[in-house]
Amino acid sequence: MKIAVVGTGYVGLVTGTCFAETGNNVICVDIDKNKVDKLSSGQITIYEPGLEKLFLRNQKEGRLHFTTSLADAVKDAKIIFLALPTPPGEDGSADLKYILGVADDLGKIIKEYKVIIDKSTVPVGTAEKVHAAVAKNATVAFDIVSNPEFLREGVAVDDFMKPDRVVIGTTSEKAKKVMNDLYAPFVRQGNPIIFMDEKSAELTKYAANSFLATKITFMNEIAQLCERMGADVDMVRKGIGSDERIGKRFLFPGIGYGGSCFPKDVQALVKSSTEADYDFKILNAVMDINEKQKLHLLPKIKAYFNNDLKGKKIALWGLAFKPNTDDIREAPALYMIDALLKEGASVAAYDPEAMNNVRTVLGTSITFCEGQYDALKDADILIIATEWSEFRTPDFDRITKLLKHKAIFDGRNLFDLKHMEEMGFYYVSVGRKTIGSNN
Ligand code: NAD
């Protein structure tokens, strides 16, 4: 099949590459010329495990192309995916200007039947708006389909190639058949393609992300209780996670969720709810708690230094909002850096993939280090903000030699408490007892 993918970011590039991998002819279009030039010359623009290999192979075999021209991209493609940004507007609702702008252009361009598929995360009712925007100028028949994407950055290729489920919102039998054929190679193991109406599909995506954000936040509140009551959140997590109704995943407490999706999607669902005359109380609480959770370690760090961080040098491991990505959107580490700098501390940071992205936002206000141990040189303490695998079993002797204070503030609960106690660290984590004393 011939497919156009509009928007070549995290979702668009993975979508385009994975559809090429199953033998389709894919052309990806983006307004960012620099990005298109790089991709056309075989340079991948995002870090996503496993993606580069597929990207290079499919490009070499002539199934994956890039352009800045929407007209060229959609000319021969029967199927058009929209993988465009839907950032929060000033009032928190999803800004549809990218989607509706492209829909408007498509109406003028298309000359034969097309299936236009919305892969971006969009509020309920967007399919109708996209339909109206295309219909304004279109002279041919078309269908609008809602096909929300559930991939997770860091494991996006696996998620796309072997999805738990594919959700497709359409009432058109013709579009249904096209979508069924397109996704057949991805559901060979029996995972379902779930067909529904457009509105239900749109809400499914928001409901999924909001539920997961709530699950994390619930555990962060349990962690708060553990700290106050002397319980250990790791034990509680294992205790409840073994109940099949609850499940083991998304129960890890930490310094809050970030990323390009959870924060904006929870906010957008709250906004849509308000517009539908419903006060979504749980989600308001989730947003409020998560904001505070990002700075959960700060008062503990301040207390360690008798409330004075001026002149302190803080080593920070991890900048990406989660491991295995270079995405820093809404990353808790950035909130932490901002707070530390305001307190008069300096920050020496290391992240395996996200440093270039942070450099473009923070410039020279922090020091970027070549390796995780370089960040520790002359540093007073270490903070861990992202659970990259390489941080999990570090050389503790080296940490001890390099740090001025043998103190680690761990926002991701990477280390065993007993081990930290035996090694004589001052060790603060989330929802577990503090090891050592700062006197
Ligand atoms: P992104 O910002 O990484 O990529 C969007 C791309 O669209 C950019 O390359 C941008 O240059 C391009 N673009 C903007 N306007 C354009 C136009 N008029 N024509 C062509 N290209 C244009 O965004 P993303 O993370 O890929 O997210 C896209 C959508 O998918 C969002 O709605 C997001 O909520 C949703 N989503 C994201 C993820 C994720 O993990 N990133 C997962 C599921 C769903």
Short mmCIF file of C-alpha atoms in Angstrom, two decimals, residues 12 15 36 47 57 104 113 177 190 219 232 296 323 375 399:
data_model
loop_
_atom_site.label_atom_id
_atom_site.label_comp_id
_atom_site.label_asym_id
_atom_site.label_seq_id
_atom_site.Cartn_x
_atom_site.Cartn_y
_atom_site.Cartn_z
CA GLY A 12 5.44 9.85 12.66
CA THR A 15 4.85 4.85 12.21
CA VAL A 36 13.74 16.21 6.15
CA TYR A 47 17.03 8.33 19.60
CA ARG A 57 17.12 -0.83 5.79
CA ASP A 104 -7.54 22.38 5.29
CA TYR A 113 -10.59 8.86 -2.50
CA LYS A 177 -11.40 -2.71 5.34
CA GLY A 190 -3.99 -12.55 17.95
CA MET A 219 1.75 5.14 44.22
CA ASP A 232 8.59 0.65 52.78
CA HIS A 296 9.92 15.85 46.26
CA PRO A 323 15.24 5.98 30.19
CA ALA A 375 29.75 14.75 36.78
CA ILE A 399 31.38 7.58 43.75
#
